[in-house]
mmCIF file with all atom_site columns, C-alpha atoms in Angstrom:
data_model
loop_
_atom_site.group_PDB
_atom_site.id
_atom_site.type_symbol
_atom_site.label_atom_id
_atom_site.label_alt_id
_atom_site.label_comp_id
_atom_site.label_asym_id
_atom_site.label_entity_id
_atom_site.label_seq_id
_atom_site.pdbx_PDB_ins_code
_atom_site.Cartn_x
_atom_site.Cartn_y
_atom_site.Cartn_z
_atom_site.occupancy
_atom_site.B_iso_or_equiv
_atom_site.pdbx_formal_charge
_atom_site.auth_seq_id
_atom_site.auth_comp_id
_atom_site.auth_asym_id
_atom_site.auth_atom_id
_atom_site.pdbx_PDB_model_num
ATOM 1   C CA . UNK A 1 1   ? -60.912 17.308 -3.278  1.00 0.00 ? 1   UNK A CA 1
ATOM 2   C CA . UNK A 1 2   ? -61.875 14.356 -5.451  1.00 0.00 ? 2   UNK A CA 1
ATOM 3   C CA . UNK A 1 3   ? -64.804 13.424 -7.646  1.00 0.00 ? 3   UNK A CA 1
ATOM 4   C CA . UNK A 1 4   ? -66.203 9.898  -7.332  1.00 0.00 ? 4   UNK A CA 1
ATOM 5   C CA . UNK A 1 5   ? -63.375 9.455  -4.831  1.00 0.00 ? 5   UNK A CA 1
ATOM 6   C CA . UNK A 1 6   ? -62.965 6.562  -2.457  1.00 0.00 ? 6   UNK A CA 1
ATOM 7   C CA . UNK A 1 7   ? -60.529 6.713  0.411   1.00 0.00 ? 7   UNK A CA 1
ATOM 8   C CA . UNK A 1 8   ? -58.753 9.894  -0.624  1.00 0.00 ? 8   UNK A CA 1
ATOM 9   C CA . UNK A 1 9   ? -56.286 10.727 2.139   1.00 0.00 ? 9   UNK A CA 1
ATOM 10  C CA . UNK A 1 10  ? -53.484 13.154 2.872   1.00 0.00 ? 10  UNK A CA 1
ATOM 11  C CA . UNK A 1 11  ? -49.940 11.805 2.880   1.00 0.00 ? 11  UNK A CA 1
ATOM 12  C CA . UNK A 1 12  ? -47.895 12.326 6.064   1.00 0.00 ? 12  UNK A CA 1
ATOM 13  C CA . UNK A 1 13  ? -46.681 14.697 7.418   1.00 0.00 ? 13  UNK A CA 1
ATOM 14  C CA . UNK A 1 14  ? -49.907 16.466 6.408   1.00 0.00 ? 14  UNK A CA 1
ATOM 15  C CA . UNK A 1 15  ? -52.617 16.361 9.091   1.00 0.00 ? 15  UNK A CA 1
ATOM 16  C CA . UNK A 1 16  ? -56.203 15.723 7.993   1.00 0.00 ? 16  UNK A CA 1
ATOM 17  C CA . UNK A 1 17  ? -58.693 17.622 10.168  1.00 0.00 ? 17  UNK A CA 1
ATOM 18  C CA . UNK A 1 18  ? -62.056 17.190 8.448   1.00 0.00 ? 18  UNK A CA 1
ATOM 19  C CA . UNK A 1 19  ? -63.542 15.203 5.589   1.00 0.00 ? 19  UNK A CA 1
ATOM 20  C CA . UNK A 1 20  ? -66.946 14.716 3.957   1.00 0.00 ? 20  UNK A CA 1
ATOM 21  C CA . UNK A 1 21  ? -67.135 11.348 2.226   1.00 0.00 ? 21  UNK A CA 1
ATOM 22  C CA . UNK A 1 22  ? -69.883 12.367 -0.190  1.00 0.00 ? 22  UNK A CA 1
ATOM 23  C CA . UNK A 1 23  ? -69.483 12.930 -3.923  1.00 0.00 ? 23  UNK A CA 1
ATOM 24  C CA . UNK A 1 24  ? -67.484 15.085 -4.209  1.00 0.00 ? 24  UNK A CA 1
ATOM 25  C CA . UNK A 1 25  ? -65.066 14.008 -1.506  1.00 0.00 ? 25  UNK A CA 1
ATOM 26  C CA . UNK A 1 26  ? -63.918 17.176 0.253   1.00 0.00 ? 26  UNK A CA 1
ATOM 27  C CA . UNK A 1 27  ? -61.314 17.400 2.988   1.00 0.00 ? 27  UNK A CA 1
ATOM 28  C CA . UNK A 1 28  ? -59.318 19.943 4.926   1.00 0.00 ? 28  UNK A CA 1
ATOM 29  C CA . UNK A 1 29  ? -55.779 19.355 6.108   1.00 0.00 ? 29  UNK A CA 1
ATOM 30  C CA . UNK A 1 30  ? -52.615 21.267 6.893   1.00 0.00 ? 30  UNK A CA 1
ATOM 31  C CA . UNK A 1 31  ? -48.849 20.946 6.662   1.00 0.00 ? 31  UNK A CA 1
ATOM 32  C CA . UNK A 1 32  ? -46.616 22.496 9.310   1.00 0.00 ? 32  UNK A CA 1
ATOM 33  C CA . UNK A 1 33  ? -43.154 23.571 8.183   1.00 0.00 ? 33  UNK A CA 1
ATOM 34  C CA . UNK A 1 34  ? -40.313 25.089 10.143  1.00 0.00 ? 34  UNK A CA 1
ATOM 35  C CA . UNK A 1 35  ? -38.461 26.940 7.417   1.00 0.00 ? 35  UNK A CA 1
ATOM 36  C CA . UNK A 1 36  ? -39.167 28.804 4.204   1.00 0.00 ? 36  UNK A CA 1
ATOM 37  C CA . UNK A 1 37  ? -39.012 26.714 1.056   1.00 0.00 ? 37  UNK A CA 1
ATOM 38  C CA . UNK A 1 38  ? -40.968 24.877 -1.614  1.00 0.00 ? 38  UNK A CA 1
ATOM 39  C CA . UNK A 1 39  ? -43.351 22.191 -0.328  1.00 0.00 ? 39  UNK A CA 1
ATOM 40  C CA . UNK A 1 40  ? -45.811 19.770 -1.929  1.00 0.00 ? 40  UNK A CA 1
ATOM 41  C CA . UNK A 1 41  ? -49.303 18.801 -0.888  1.00 0.00 ? 41  UNK A CA 1
ATOM 42  C CA . UNK A 1 42  ? -49.623 15.073 -1.566  1.00 0.00 ? 42  UNK A CA 1
ATOM 43  C CA . UNK A 1 43  ? -52.577 12.676 -1.501  1.00 0.00 ? 43  UNK A CA 1
ATOM 44  C CA . UNK A 1 44  ? -53.326 9.017  -2.140  1.00 0.00 ? 44  UNK A CA 1
ATOM 45  C CA . UNK A 1 45  ? -56.553 7.352  -3.221  1.00 0.00 ? 45  UNK A CA 1
ATOM 46  C CA . UNK A 1 46  ? -57.848 3.808  -3.519  1.00 0.00 ? 46  UNK A CA 1
ATOM 47  C CA . UNK A 1 47  ? -59.027 4.563  -7.064  1.00 0.00 ? 47  UNK A CA 1
ATOM 48  C CA . UNK A 1 48  ? -58.184 6.935  -9.914  1.00 0.00 ? 48  UNK A CA 1
ATOM 49  C CA . UNK A 1 49  ? -60.076 10.218 -9.488  1.00 0.00 ? 49  UNK A CA 1
ATOM 50  C CA . UNK A 1 50  ? -60.339 13.712 -10.867 1.00 0.00 ? 50  UNK A CA 1
ATOM 51  C CA . UNK A 1 51  ? -59.301 16.197 -8.244  1.00 0.00 ? 51  UNK A CA 1
ATOM 52  C CA . UNK A 1 52  ? -58.445 19.794 -7.540  1.00 0.00 ? 52  UNK A CA 1
ATOM 53  C CA . UNK A 1 53  ? -56.498 21.451 -4.747  1.00 0.00 ? 53  UNK A CA 1
ATOM 54  C CA . UNK A 1 54  ? -56.311 24.815 -3.102  1.00 0.00 ? 54  UNK A CA 1
ATOM 55  C CA . UNK A 1 55  ? -53.673 25.954 -0.632  1.00 0.00 ? 55  UNK A CA 1
ATOM 56  C CA . UNK A 1 56  ? -53.378 28.876 1.753   1.00 0.00 ? 56  UNK A CA 1
ATOM 57  C CA . UNK A 1 57  ? -50.051 29.838 3.304   1.00 0.00 ? 57  UNK A CA 1
ATOM 58  C CA . UNK A 1 58  ? -50.023 31.169 6.869   1.00 0.00 ? 58  UNK A CA 1
ATOM 59  C CA . UNK A 1 59  ? -47.014 32.961 8.311   1.00 0.00 ? 59  UNK A CA 1
ATOM 60  C CA . UNK A 1 60  ? -46.270 33.057 12.066  1.00 0.00 ? 60  UNK A CA 1
ATOM 61  C CA . UNK A 1 61  ? -46.841 36.089 14.222  1.00 0.00 ? 61  UNK A CA 1
ATOM 62  C CA . UNK A 1 62  ? -44.112 37.507 16.448  1.00 0.00 ? 62  UNK A CA 1
ATOM 63  C CA . UNK A 1 63  ? -43.909 36.379 20.052  1.00 0.00 ? 63  UNK A CA 1
ATOM 64  C CA . UNK A 1 64  ? -42.975 38.415 23.078  1.00 0.00 ? 64  UNK A CA 1
ATOM 65  C CA . UNK A 1 65  ? -39.566 39.998 23.031  1.00 0.00 ? 65  UNK A CA 1
ATOM 66  C CA . UNK A 1 66  ? -36.597 38.332 24.641  1.00 0.00 ? 66  UNK A CA 1
ATOM 67  C CA . UNK A 1 67  ? -33.682 40.242 26.097  1.00 0.00 ? 67  UNK A CA 1
ATOM 68  C CA . UNK A 1 68  ? -30.330 38.765 25.114  1.00 0.00 ? 68  UNK A CA 1
ATOM 69  C CA . UNK A 1 69  ? -27.169 40.489 26.304  1.00 0.00 ? 69  UNK A CA 1
ATOM 70  C CA . UNK A 1 70  ? -27.640 43.316 23.781  1.00 0.00 ? 70  UNK A CA 1
ATOM 71  C CA . UNK A 1 71  ? -29.326 46.699 24.130  1.00 0.00 ? 71  UNK A CA 1
ATOM 72  C CA . UNK A 1 72  ? -32.143 45.758 21.694  1.00 0.00 ? 72  UNK A CA 1
ATOM 73  C CA . UNK A 1 73  ? -34.913 43.274 22.567  1.00 0.00 ? 73  UNK A CA 1
ATOM 74  C CA . UNK A 1 74  ? -35.325 40.465 20.036  1.00 0.00 ? 74  UNK A CA 1
ATOM 75  C CA . UNK A 1 75  ? -38.672 39.108 18.906  1.00 0.00 ? 75  UNK A CA 1
ATOM 76  C CA . UNK A 1 76  ? -39.051 35.670 17.384  1.00 0.00 ? 76  UNK A CA 1
ATOM 77  C CA . UNK A 1 77  ? -41.771 33.863 15.431  1.00 0.00 ? 77  UNK A CA 1
ATOM 78  C CA . UNK A 1 78  ? -44.486 32.009 17.330  1.00 0.00 ? 78  UNK A CA 1
ATOM 79  C CA . UNK A 1 79  ? -45.450 28.491 16.326  1.00 0.00 ? 79  UNK A CA 1
ATOM 80  C CA . UNK A 1 80  ? -48.741 28.495 14.412  1.00 0.00 ? 80  UNK A CA 1
ATOM 81  C CA . UNK A 1 81  ? -51.138 26.082 16.096  1.00 0.00 ? 81  UNK A CA 1
ATOM 82  C CA . UNK A 1 82  ? -54.370 24.429 14.923  1.00 0.00 ? 82  UNK A CA 1
ATOM 83  C CA . UNK A 1 83  ? -57.235 24.909 17.362  1.00 0.00 ? 83  UNK A CA 1
ATOM 84  C CA . UNK A 1 84  ? -60.704 24.135 15.914  1.00 0.00 ? 84  UNK A CA 1
ATOM 85  C CA . UNK A 1 85  ? -62.524 22.667 12.904  1.00 0.00 ? 85  UNK A CA 1
ATOM 86  C CA . UNK A 1 86  ? -65.988 21.850 11.590  1.00 0.00 ? 86  UNK A CA 1
ATOM 87  C CA . UNK A 1 87  ? -67.584 20.561 8.396   1.00 0.00 ? 87  UNK A CA 1
ATOM 88  C CA . UNK A 1 88  ? -71.163 20.558 7.158   1.00 0.00 ? 88  UNK A CA 1
ATOM 89  C CA . UNK A 1 89  ? -73.195 19.381 4.154   1.00 0.00 ? 89  UNK A CA 1
ATOM 90  C CA . UNK A 1 90  ? -76.523 21.230 4.524   1.00 0.00 ? 90  UNK A CA 1
ATOM 91  C CA . UNK A 1 91  ? -78.381 19.748 1.548   1.00 0.00 ? 91  UNK A CA 1
ATOM 92  C CA . UNK A 1 92  ? -79.821 21.810 -1.276  1.00 0.00 ? 92  UNK A CA 1
ATOM 93  C CA . UNK A 1 93  ? -80.211 25.416 -0.144  1.00 0.00 ? 93  UNK A CA 1
ATOM 94  C CA . UNK A 1 94  ? -79.538 28.961 -1.344  1.00 0.00 ? 94  UNK A CA 1
ATOM 95  C CA . UNK A 1 95  ? -78.423 30.040 2.140   1.00 0.00 ? 95  UNK A CA 1
ATOM 96  C CA . UNK A 1 96  ? -77.266 28.343 5.307   1.00 0.00 ? 96  UNK A CA 1
ATOM 97  C CA . UNK A 1 97  ? -75.461 28.909 8.613   1.00 0.00 ? 97  UNK A CA 1
ATOM 98  C CA . UNK A 1 98  ? -72.639 26.903 10.174  1.00 0.00 ? 98  UNK A CA 1
ATOM 99  C CA . UNK A 1 99  ? -71.785 27.635 13.835  1.00 0.00 ? 99  UNK A CA 1
ATOM 100 C CA . UNK A 1 100 ? -68.083 27.980 14.605  1.00 0.00 ? 100 UNK A CA 1
ATOM 101 C CA . UNK A 1 101 ? -66.303 28.830 17.856  1.00 0.00 ? 101 UNK A CA 1
ATOM 102 C CA . UNK A 1 102 ? -62.961 30.601 18.289  1.00 0.00 ? 102 UNK A CA 1
ATOM 103 C CA . UNK A 1 103 ? -61.534 29.442 21.642  1.00 0.00 ? 103 UNK A CA 1
ATOM 104 C CA . UNK A 1 104 ? -61.372 31.929 24.504  1.00 0.00 ? 104 UNK A CA 1
ATOM 105 C CA . UNK A 1 105 ? -58.208 33.991 24.487  1.00 0.00 ? 105 UNK A CA 1
ATOM 106 C CA . UNK A 1 106 ? -56.894 32.662 21.152  1.00 0.00 ? 106 UNK A CA 1
ATOM 107 C CA . UNK A 1 107 ? -53.876 34.789 20.243  1.00 0.00 ? 107 UNK A CA 1
ATOM 108 C CA . UNK A 1 108 ? -53.672 36.156 16.683  1.00 0.00 ? 108 UNK A CA 1
ATOM 109 C CA . UNK A 1 109 ? -56.310 33.769 15.326  1.00 0.00 ? 109 UNK A CA 1
ATOM 110 C CA . UNK A 1 110 ? -57.242 33.245 11.696  1.00 0.00 ? 110 UNK A CA 1
ATOM 111 C CA . UNK A 1 111 ? -60.324 31.497 10.290  1.00 0.00 ? 111 UNK A CA 1
ATOM 112 C CA . UNK A 1 112 ? -60.175 29.544 7.003   1.00 0.00 ? 112 UNK A CA 1
ATOM 113 C CA . UNK A 1 113 ? -63.401 28.527 5.244   1.00 0.00 ? 113 UNK A CA 1
ATOM 114 C CA . UNK A 1 114 ? -63.583 26.124 2.292   1.00 0.00 ? 114 UNK A CA 1
ATOM 115 C CA . UNK A 1 115 ? -66.785 26.104 0.207   1.00 0.00 ? 115 UNK A CA 1
ATOM 116 C CA . UNK A 1 116 ? -67.496 23.521 -2.506  1.00 0.00 ? 116 UNK A CA 1
ATOM 117 C CA . UNK A 1 117 ? -70.458 24.232 -4.809  1.00 0.00 ? 117 UNK A CA 1
ATOM 118 C CA . UNK A 1 118 ? -71.480 21.257 -6.994  1.00 0.00 ? 118 UNK A CA 1
ATOM 119 C CA . UNK A 1 119 ? -71.922 23.353 -10.155 1.00 0.00 ? 119 UNK A CA 1
ATOM 120 C CA . UNK A 1 120 ? -70.285 26.281 -11.977 1.00 0.00 ? 120 UNK A CA 1
ATOM 121 C CA . UNK A 1 121 ? -73.425 28.409 -12.338 1.00 0.00 ? 121 UNK A CA 1
ATOM 122 C CA . UNK A 1 122 ? -74.374 29.284 -8.755  1.00 0.00 ? 122 UNK A CA 1
ATOM 123 C CA . UNK A 1 123 ? -72.425 32.279 -7.422  1.00 0.00 ? 123 UNK A CA 1
ATOM 124 C CA . UNK A 1 124 ? -71.849 33.356 -3.817  1.00 0.00 ? 124 UNK A CA 1
ATOM 125 C CA . UNK A 1 125 ? -73.656 36.595 -3.035  1.00 0.00 ? 125 UNK A CA 1
ATOM 126 C CA . UNK A 1 126 ? -72.606 36.839 0.627   1.00 0.00 ? 126 UNK A CA 1
ATOM 127 C CA . UNK A 1 127 ? -70.110 35.076 2.901   1.00 0.00 ? 127 UNK A CA 1
ATOM 128 C CA . UNK A 1 128 ? -69.779 36.267 6.498   1.00 0.00 ? 128 UNK A CA 1
ATOM 129 C CA . UNK A 1 129 ? -68.695 35.197 9.973   1.00 0.00 ? 129 UNK A CA 1
ATOM 130 C CA . UNK A 1 130 ? -70.598 36.761 12.859  1.00 0.00 ? 130 UNK A CA 1
ATOM 131 C CA . UNK A 1 131 ? -72.026 39.276 10.381  1.00 0.00 ? 131 UNK A CA 1
ATOM 132 C CA . UNK A 1 132 ? -68.619 40.431 9.071   1.00 0.00 ? 132 UNK A CA 1
ATOM 133 C CA . UNK A 1 133 ? -67.662 39.730 5.461   1.00 0.00 ? 133 UNK A CA 1
ATOM 134 C CA . UNK A 1 134 ? -65.124 36.967 4.828   1.00 0.00 ? 134 UNK A CA 1
ATOM 135 C CA . UNK A 1 135 ? -62.262 37.711 2.413   1.00 0.00 ? 135 UNK A CA 1
ATOM 136 C CA . UNK A 1 136 ? -61.948 35.497 -0.668  1.00 0.00 ? 136 UNK A CA 1
ATOM 137 C CA . UNK A 1 137 ? -58.440 34.094 -1.070  1.00 0.00 ? 137 UNK A CA 1
ATOM 138 C CA . UNK A 1 138 ? -58.820 31.924 -4.177  1.00 0.00 ? 138 UNK A CA 1
ATOM 139 C CA . UNK A 1 139 ? -61.552 30.415 -6.366  1.00 0.00 ? 139 UNK A CA 1
ATOM 140 C CA . UNK A 1 140 ? -61.346 27.751 -9.066  1.00 0.00 ? 140 UNK A CA 1
ATOM 141 C CA . UNK A 1 141 ? -63.802 25.882 -11.274 1.00 0.00 ? 141 UNK A CA 1
ATOM 142 C CA . UNK A 1 142 ? -63.070 22.390 -12.555 1.00 0.00 ? 142 UNK A CA 1
ATOM 143 C CA . UNK A 1 143 ? -64.901 19.157 -13.349 1.00 0.00 ? 143 UNK A CA 1
ATOM 144 C CA . UNK A 1 144 ? -68.244 20.949 -13.045 1.00 0.00 ? 144 UNK A CA 1
ATOM 145 C CA . UNK A 1 145 ? -67.611 22.194 -9.499  1.00 0.00 ? 145 UNK A CA 1
ATOM 146 C CA . UNK A 1 146 ? -66.721 25.537 -7.913  1.00 0.00 ? 146 UNK A CA 1
ATOM 147 C CA . UNK A 1 147 ? -64.401 25.727 -4.902  1.00 0.00 ? 147 UNK A CA 1
ATOM 148 C CA . UNK A 1 148 ? -63.749 28.918 -2.963  1.00 0.00 ? 148 UNK A CA 1
ATOM 149 C CA . UNK A 1 149 ? -61.409 29.580 -0.050  1.00 0.00 ? 149 UNK A CA 1
ATOM 150 C CA . UNK A 1 150 ? -62.241 32.414 2.354   1.00 0.00 ? 150 UNK A CA 1
ATOM 151 C CA . UNK A 1 151 ? -60.425 33.718 5.414   1.00 0.00 ? 151 UNK A CA 1
ATOM 152 C CA . UNK A 1 152 ? -60.827 36.188 8.266   1.00 0.00 ? 152 UNK A CA 1
ATOM 153 C CA . UNK A 1 153 ? -58.095 37.742 10.389  1.00 0.00 ? 153 UNK A CA 1
ATOM 154 C CA . UNK A 1 154 ? -58.205 38.032 14.161  1.00 0.00 ? 154 UNK A CA 1
ATOM 155 C CA . UNK A 1 155 ? -59.060 41.738 14.148  1.00 0.00 ? 155 UNK A CA 1
ATOM 156 C CA . UNK A 1 156 ? -62.600 40.664 13.159  1.00 0.00 ? 156 UNK A CA 1
ATOM 157 C CA . UNK A 1 157 ? -62.764 37.438 15.154  1.00 0.00 ? 157 UNK A CA 1
ATOM 158 C CA . UNK A 1 158 ? -64.228 37.199 18.654  1.00 0.00 ? 158 UNK A CA 1
ATOM 159 C CA . UNK A 1 159 ? -62.020 34.897 20.720  1.00 0.00 ? 159 UNK A CA 1
ATOM 160 C CA . UNK A 1 160 ? -64.856 34.544 23.222  1.00 0.00 ? 160 UNK A CA 1
ATOM 161 C CA . UNK A 1 161 ? -65.560 30.812 23.191  1.00 0.00 ? 161 UNK A CA 1
ATOM 162 C CA . UNK A 1 162 ? -69.053 31.458 21.802  1.00 0.00 ? 162 UNK A CA 1
ATOM 163 C CA . UNK A 1 163 ? -70.425 29.893 18.612  1.00 0.00 ? 163 UNK A CA 1
ATOM 164 C CA . UNK A 1 164 ? -70.993 32.461 15.855  1.00 0.00 ? 164 UNK A CA 1
ATOM 165 C CA . UNK A 1 165 ? -72.356 31.632 12.410  1.00 0.00 ? 165 UNK A CA 1
ATOM 166 C CA . UNK A 1 166 ? -70.501 31.261 9.158   1.00 0.00 ? 166 UNK A CA 1
ATOM 167 C CA . UNK A 1 167 ? -73.291 32.408 6.823   1.00 0.00 ? 167 UNK A CA 1
ATOM 168 C CA . UNK A 1 168 ? -73.354 31.675 3.094   1.00 0.00 ? 168 UNK A CA 1
ATOM 169 C CA . UNK A 1 169 ? -75.862 32.976 0.531   1.00 0.00 ? 169 UNK A CA 1
ATOM 170 C CA . UNK A 1 170 ? -75.750 32.196 -3.167  1.00 0.00 ? 170 UNK A CA 1
ATOM 171 C CA . UNK A 1 171 ? -77.669 32.927 -6.331  1.00 0.00 ? 171 UNK A CA 1
ATOM 172 C CA . UNK A 1 172 ? -79.347 29.510 -6.620  1.00 0.00 ? 172 UNK A CA 1
ATOM 173 C CA . UNK A 1 173 ? -79.870 26.542 -4.332  1.00 0.00 ? 173 UNK A CA 1
ATOM 174 C CA . UNK A 1 174 ? -77.175 23.856 -4.383  1.00 0.00 ? 174 UNK A CA 1
ATOM 175 C CA . UNK A 1 175 ? -75.999 20.975 -2.207  1.00 0.00 ? 175 UNK A CA 1
ATOM 176 C CA . UNK A 1 176 ? -72.814 22.621 -0.978  1.00 0.00 ? 176 UNK A CA 1
ATOM 177 C CA . UNK A 1 177 ? -70.093 21.211 1.243   1.00 0.00 ? 177 UNK A CA 1
ATOM 178 C CA . UNK A 1 178 ? -68.377 23.556 3.681   1.00 0.00 ? 178 UNK A CA 1
ATOM 179 C CA . UNK A 1 179 ? -65.472 23.103 6.070   1.00 0.00 ? 179 UNK A CA 1
ATOM 180 C CA . UNK A 1 180 ? -63.686 25.510 8.391   1.00 0.00 ? 180 UNK A CA 1
ATOM 181 C CA . UNK A 1 181 ? -60.510 25.526 10.464  1.00 0.00 ? 181 UNK A CA 1
ATOM 182 C CA . UNK A 1 182 ? -58.987 28.098 12.791  1.00 0.00 ? 182 UNK A CA 1
ATOM 183 C CA . UNK A 1 183 ? -55.380 28.583 13.832  1.00 0.00 ? 183 UNK A CA 1
ATOM 184 C CA . UNK A 1 184 ? -53.610 30.742 16.418  1.00 0.00 ? 184 UNK A CA 1
ATOM 185 C CA . UNK A 1 185 ? -50.336 32.697 16.300  1.00 0.00 ? 185 UNK A CA 1
ATOM 186 C CA . UNK A 1 186 ? -50.917 33.571 12.634  1.00 0.00 ? 186 UNK A CA 1
ATOM 187 C CA . UNK A 1 187 ? -49.513 36.780 11.192  1.00 0.00 ? 187 UNK A CA 1
ATOM 188 C CA . UNK A 1 188 ? -52.366 39.235 10.737  1.00 0.00 ? 188 UNK A CA 1
ATOM 189 C CA . UNK A 1 189 ? -51.766 40.022 7.068   1.00 0.00 ? 189 UNK A CA 1
ATOM 190 C CA . UNK A 1 190 ? -53.340 38.959 3.779   1.00 0.00 ? 190 UNK A CA 1
ATOM 191 C CA . UNK A 1 191 ? -52.632 35.288 3.092   1.00 0.00 ? 191 UNK A CA 1
ATOM 192 C CA . UNK A 1 192 ? -50.869 33.726 0.117   1.00 0.00 ? 192 UNK A CA 1
ATOM 193 C CA . UNK A 1 193 ? -53.064 31.335 -1.856  1.00 0.00 ? 193 UNK A CA 1
ATOM 194 C CA . UNK A 1 194 ? -52.969 29.033 -4.862  1.00 0.00 ? 194 UNK A CA 1
ATOM 195 C CA . UNK A 1 195 ? -55.343 26.701 -6.666  1.00 0.00 ? 195 UNK A CA 1
ATOM 196 C CA . UNK A 1 196 ? -54.982 23.934 -9.234  1.00 0.00 ? 196 UNK A CA 1
ATOM 197 C CA . UNK A 1 197 ? -56.927 21.135 -10.858 1.00 0.00 ? 197 UNK A CA 1
ATOM 198 C CA . UNK A 1 198 ? -53.732 19.176 -11.494 1.00 0.00 ? 198 UNK A CA 1
ATOM 199 C CA . UNK A 1 199 ? -53.780 15.841 -9.622  1.00 0.00 ? 199 UNK A CA 1
ATOM 200 C CA . UNK A 1 200 ? -50.481 16.063 -7.768  1.00 0.00 ? 200 UNK A CA 1
ATOM 201 C CA . UNK A 1 201 ? -49.421 19.084 -5.795  1.00 0.00 ? 201 UNK A CA 1
ATOM 202 C CA . UNK A 1 202 ? -49.496 22.837 -5.390  1.00 0.00 ? 202 UNK A CA 1
ATOM 203 C CA . UNK A 1 203 ? -46.464 24.933 -4.638  1.00 0.00 ? 203 UNK A CA 1
ATOM 204 C CA . UNK A 1 204 ? -44.677 27.101 -4.074  1.00 0.00 ? 204 UNK A CA 1
ATOM 205 C CA . UNK A 1 205 ? -47.228 29.763 -3.215  1.00 0.00 ? 205 UNK A CA 1
ATOM 206 C CA . UNK A 1 206 ? -46.244 33.242 -4.474  1.00 0.00 ? 206 UNK A CA 1
#
């Protein structure tokens, strides 16, 4: 995320999925890796900007067992796959709803929600999806802004193809920016997360 940014973009092989080109510039993207290791999140901009970053690490779930020529079936990791995204800038409000749909039959889904509040005084009093509380992964304050990452595991997600609301309430009205992405084949455990206001990269995640 950048402040007074112009043309802030993710560097390949990261995939940008949503962006709001307001001030602040807020975007959501992801990096797919095949092996464990230390990775950087990298960005370029057409001008010098203040920025902060937050990262969430998703691990793959296990796929159906295979039966090699041994007595014990062997399970392997599934490939995590992106499946849906949305972004919304509702204007100044103390509460708002953002509809989001988990595709029908999504296996082991996870929902990630990024909330940017343009001050450091307004606090979130409630964050839910379909009436169920979202879990906060990481929160940072820098450059006069607050950014919070939430998530929800598939045990509380309805993979029914129906739009349910991401609902945010906070202590005072503010012109927030919110973005959400969902993925399938994600391990259904608490996520690793990290945040920084250093203008380069985040990693590795503990």
